[in-house]
Amino acid sequence: EYDIVRPKGKTVSFHANPEMEKHHFGQTHPMKPWRLTLTKSLVTSYGMTFAMDNYTTRTATYEELNSFHASDYLDYLATAPPEDQPRDVDNPDKEVKFNLGGSDCPLFHGLYDYCSMSAGSSLDAARKICNQQSDIAIAWGGGLHHAKRSEASGFCYINDIVLGILQLLRCYPRVLYIDIDVHHGDGVEEAFFSTDRVMTVSFHKYQPEVFFPGTGGLDDNGPKSEHNQGAHHAINVPLNDGITDEQYGWLFESIIGKTNESFRPSVIALQCGADSLAGDRLGRFNLQVQGHGACVNFCKSLGIPMVIFGGGGYTPRNVARAWAYETAIAIGCQSKIPEVIPAHAPWREHFIHDTIFPTLEQILGEPRANRNTQKRLQEIVMHVHEQLRFVGH
Ligand code: TV1
Ligand code: CA
Ligand code: ZN
């Protein structure tokens, strides 16, 4: 009888906290938490909430944050006074502790709450996968992949992904972490560097000294010593400006398909940073909503339980388009999404900024020159397949 309610579909859960979206990094800061409000409004307008289990997530506890982060760092994060003016070159003397209070990671009002809500949604999503109440659990408020044990970095303060994966490791032997944010997933890679129970794969723009964070070269595959369990369990896919849907899709399927065969993960953790889309304020790629979403679809097709996290994404209307489309993919209703954004969608004016007919699948951004040759992409796939010869379970 239950098949009638959910015909062959997956059980999808959506984890969000509307309080998170009220926080501000500062006027000019690229990270805009209200992109989550925009995403939720599209998801709701398309009627997708009826096809998912929806949860308002709690805030993570100090003890939960402490499972990865150092106590002195958390104490400072909880007590450091907010600064009304972001600090910069005009005010160089003031000490920056734990990289908190610079321009990338400002100390804003309610910072600790914002961080615990992001972490709470990712932990709730991971727990739903652990107790097998969801096949796919979505936490768009998470995905903050740069945060370190004792350091904020690149708009990230608490590494909710690491916390989520630690939770998954309590119930599953092997976790495959995949990161399609335009930046290198350095914090997650570092946290699981010495274990063979987590394999990390990041696709990113790579240009040391020029593009943040500058790590994640093709030869960075984990500890160099074969005696270290983590050897060969980090995969990096360094890319140049302007990569297209077609190239990215080919790379993603060649690399993730083969990684899945060798590593045989019990669960997937997918970071869906939307700054890899064309037209992103900080990004450099030419991906469209379809190409970005194809990665989610491919992971889903592997038939393994999955947690989906957000991440970067600095052109809010495009972030909302992509994450709403990917929510539809998770549910399995992407073909039923009409082209035109529903007229009754609140915030609809944000989507008619640049077109008369605002569609979810419109072409985003000015195309950039594509600096990725097919020859180089083939070399990357060859290198990854060689690494995977050392990985087997
Ligand atoms: C305030 C106001 C902060 C305007 C930061 C772009 C700003 C940036 C701002 C910015 C900006 C970065 C660096 C240089 C490290 C610094 C969520 C040596 C117009 C996951 C984080 C990128 C990406 C950090 C996060 C990067 C994520 N780029 N305007 N800051 N210093 N920081 O390059 O992966 O998406 O740009
Ligand atoms: Ca990445
Ligand atoms: Zn990013």
PDB file of N, CA and C in Angstrom, residues 151-186:
ATOM      1  N   GLU A 151      40.521  26.836  13.287  1.00  0.00           N
ATOM      2  CA  GLU A 151      40.671  28.017  12.438  1.00  0.00           C
ATOM      3  C   GLU A 151      39.503  28.199  11.495  1.00  0.00           C
ATOM      4  N   ALA A 152      39.035  29.446  11.419  1.00  0.00           N
ATOM      5  CA  ALA A 152      38.053  29.794  10.391  1.00  0.00           C
ATOM      6  C   ALA A 152      38.804  30.029   9.089  1.00  0.00           C
ATOM      7  N   SER A 153      38.144  29.809   7.974  1.00  0.00           N
ATOM      8  CA  SER A 153      38.794  30.024   6.679  1.00  0.00           C
ATOM      9  C   SER A 153      37.739  30.169   5.586  1.00  0.00           C
ATOM     10  N   GLY A 154      37.962  31.098   4.674  1.00  0.00           N
ATOM     11  CA  GLY A 154      37.107  31.219   3.484  1.00  0.00           C
ATOM     12  C   GLY A 154      35.608  31.186   3.770  1.00  0.00           C
ATOM     13  N   PHE A 155      35.111  32.092   4.592  1.00  0.00           N
ATOM     14  CA  PHE A 155      33.681  32.240   4.929  1.00  0.00           C
ATOM     15  C   PHE A 155      33.144  31.066   5.769  1.00  0.00           C
ATOM     16  N   CYS A 156      34.014  30.150   6.192  1.00  0.00           N
ATOM     17  CA  CYS A 156      33.582  28.951   6.930  1.00  0.00           C
ATOM     18  C   CYS A 156      34.157  28.975   8.349  1.00  0.00           C
ATOM     19  N   TYR A 157      33.331  28.732   9.341  1.00  0.00           N
ATOM     20  CA  TYR A 157      33.741  28.779  10.743  1.00  0.00           C
ATOM     21  C   TYR A 157      33.670  27.395  11.390  1.00  0.00           C
ATOM     22  N   ILE A 158      32.581  26.683  11.101  1.00  0.00           N
ATOM     23  CA  ILE A 158      32.376  25.341  11.642  1.00  0.00           C
ATOM     24  C   ILE A 158      32.258  24.398  10.454  1.00  0.00           C
ATOM     25  N   ASN A 159      33.036  23.318  10.463  1.00  0.00           N
ATOM     26  CA  ASN A 159      32.978  22.396   9.338  1.00  0.00           C
ATOM     27  C   ASN A 159      31.870  21.377   9.562  1.00  0.00           C
ATOM     28  N   ASP A 160      30.659  21.770   9.151  1.00  0.00           N
ATOM     29  CA  ASP A 160      29.481  20.924   9.326  1.00  0.00           C
ATOM     30  C   ASP A 160      29.608  19.619   8.534  1.00  0.00           C
ATOM     31  N   ILE A 161      30.383  19.636   7.448  1.00  0.00           N
ATOM     32  CA  ILE A 161      30.537  18.415   6.639  1.00  0.00           C
ATOM     33  C   ILE A 161      31.332  17.384   7.421  1.00  0.00           C
ATOM     34  N   VAL A 162      32.447  17.850   8.037  1.00  0.00           N
ATOM     35  CA  VAL A 162      33.259  16.929   8.843  1.00  0.00           C
ATOM     36  C   VAL A 162      32.400  16.345   9.969  1.00  0.00           C
ATOM     37  N   LEU A 163      31.615  17.193  10.634  1.00  0.00           N
ATOM     38  CA  LEU A 163      30.742  16.707  11.720  1.00  0.00           C
ATOM     39  C   LEU A 163      29.754  15.675  11.179  1.00  0.00           C
ATOM     40  N   GLY A 164      29.168  15.955  10.010  1.00  0.00           N
ATOM     41  CA  GLY A 164      28.209  15.029   9.398  1.00  0.00           C
ATOM     42  C   GLY A 164      28.850  13.698   9.035  1.00  0.00           C
ATOM     43  N   ILE A 165      30.067  13.765   8.469  1.00  0.00           N
ATOM     44  CA  ILE A 165      30.756  12.526   8.083  1.00  0.00           C
ATOM     45  C   ILE A 165      31.148  11.716   9.323  1.00  0.00           C
ATOM     46  N   LEU A 166      31.579  12.403  10.394  1.00  0.00           N
ATOM     47  CA  LEU A 166      31.899  11.686  11.646  1.00  0.00           C
ATOM     48  C   LEU A 166      30.668  10.933  12.147  1.00  0.00           C
ATOM     49  N   GLN A 167      29.506  11.553  12.020  1.00  0.00           N
ATOM     50  CA  GLN A 167      28.247  10.891  12.390  1.00  0.00           C
ATOM     51  C   GLN A 167      28.010   9.673  11.489  1.00  0.00           C
ATOM     52  N   LEU A 168      28.186   9.832  10.176  1.00  0.00           N
ATOM     53  CA  LEU A 168      27.975   8.717   9.233  1.00  0.00           C
ATOM     54  C   LEU A 168      28.916   7.552   9.521  1.00  0.00           C
ATOM     55  N   LEU A 169      30.157   7.875   9.953  1.00  0.00           N
ATOM     56  CA  LEU A 169      31.150   6.821  10.221  1.00  0.00           C
ATOM     57  C   LEU A 169      30.774   5.951  11.422  1.00  0.00           C
ATOM     58  N   ARG A 170      29.847   6.450  12.249  1.00  0.00           N
ATOM     59  CA  ARG A 170      29.373   5.620  13.371  1.00  0.00           C
ATOM     60  C   ARG A 170      28.510   4.468  12.875  1.00  0.00           C
ATOM     61  N   CYS A 171      27.896   4.635  11.687  1.00  0.00           N
ATOM     62  CA  CYS A 171      26.940   3.627  11.209  1.00  0.00           C
ATOM     63  C   CYS A 171      27.358   2.974   9.904  1.00  0.00           C
ATOM     64  N   TYR A 172      28.319   3.557   9.203  1.00  0.00           N
ATOM     65  CA  TYR A 172      28.697   3.014   7.894  1.00  0.00           C
ATOM     66  C   TYR A 172      30.210   2.866   7.815  1.00  0.00           C
ATOM     67  N   PRO A 173      30.689   1.789   7.170  1.00  0.00           N
ATOM     68  CA  PRO A 173      32.142   1.583   7.100  1.00  0.00           C
ATOM     69  C   PRO A 173      32.883   2.599   6.228  1.00  0.00           C
ATOM     70  N   ARG A 174      32.304   2.994   5.089  1.00  0.00           N
ATOM     71  CA  ARG A 174      33.045   3.860   4.160  1.00  0.00           C
ATOM     72  C   ARG A 174      32.180   4.990   3.615  1.00  0.00           C
ATOM     73  N   VAL A 175      32.741   6.204   3.640  1.00  0.00           N
ATOM     74  CA  VAL A 175      32.044   7.393   3.151  1.00  0.00           C
ATOM     75  C   VAL A 175      32.800   7.974   1.955  1.00  0.00           C
ATOM     76  N   LEU A 176      32.098   8.205   0.859  1.00  0.00           N
ATOM     77  CA  LEU A 176      32.691   8.906  -0.291  1.00  0.00           C
ATOM     78  C   LEU A 176      32.243  10.360  -0.253  1.00  0.00           C
ATOM     79  N   TYR A 177      33.211  11.267  -0.109  1.00  0.00           N
ATOM     80  CA  TYR A 177      32.930  12.708  -0.098  1.00  0.00           C
ATOM     81  C   TYR A 177      33.222  13.287  -1.473  1.00  0.00           C
ATOM     82  N   ILE A 178      32.237  13.949  -2.053  1.00  0.00           N
ATOM     83  CA  ILE A 178      32.390  14.563  -3.381  1.00  0.00           C
ATOM     84  C   ILE A 178      32.085  16.050  -3.254  1.00  0.00           C
ATOM     85  N   ASP A 179      32.904  16.906  -3.892  1.00  0.00           N
ATOM     86  CA  ASP A 179      32.824  18.356  -3.692  1.00  0.00           C
ATOM     87  C   ASP A 179      32.857  19.063  -5.051  1.00  0.00           C
ATOM     88  N   ILE A 180      31.697  19.629  -5.466  1.00  0.00           N
ATOM     89  CA  ILE A 180      31.645  20.310  -6.768  1.00  0.00           C
ATOM     90  C   ILE A 180      31.617  21.834  -6.637  1.00  0.00           C
ATOM     91  N   ASP A 181      31.900  22.355  -5.459  1.00  0.00           N
ATOM     92  CA  ASP A 181      32.133  23.789  -5.251  1.00  0.00           C
ATOM     93  C   ASP A 181      33.351  24.177  -6.120  1.00  0.00           C
ATOM     94  N   VAL A 182      33.403  25.413  -6.609  1.00  0.00           N
ATOM     95  CA  VAL A 182      34.526  25.835  -7.465  1.00  0.00           C
ATOM     96  C   VAL A 182      35.841  25.911  -6.669  1.00  0.00           C
ATOM     97  N   HIS A 183      35.739  25.935  -5.328  1.00  0.00           N
ATOM     98  CA  HIS A 183      36.938  25.971  -4.488  1.00  0.00           C
ATOM     99  C   HIS A 183      37.318  24.563  -3.999  1.00  0.00           C
ATOM    100  N   HIS A 184      38.593  24.381  -3.678  1.00  0.00           N
ATOM    101  CA  HIS A 184      39.071  23.085  -3.167  1.00  0.00           C
ATOM    102  C   HIS A 184      38.497  22.796  -1.783  1.00  0.00           C
ATOM    103  N   GLY A 185      38.007  21.596  -1.561  1.00  0.00           N
ATOM    104  CA  GLY A 185      37.442  21.199  -0.267  1.00  0.00           C
ATOM    105  C   GLY A 185      38.555  20.837   0.712  1.00  0.00           C
ATOM    106  N   ASP A 186      39.399  21.811   1.035  1.00  0.00           N
ATOM    107  CA  ASP A 186      40.618  21.534   1.818  1.00  0.00           C
ATOM    108  C   ASP A 186      40.361  21.086   3.261  1.00  0.00           C
TER     109      ASP A 186
END
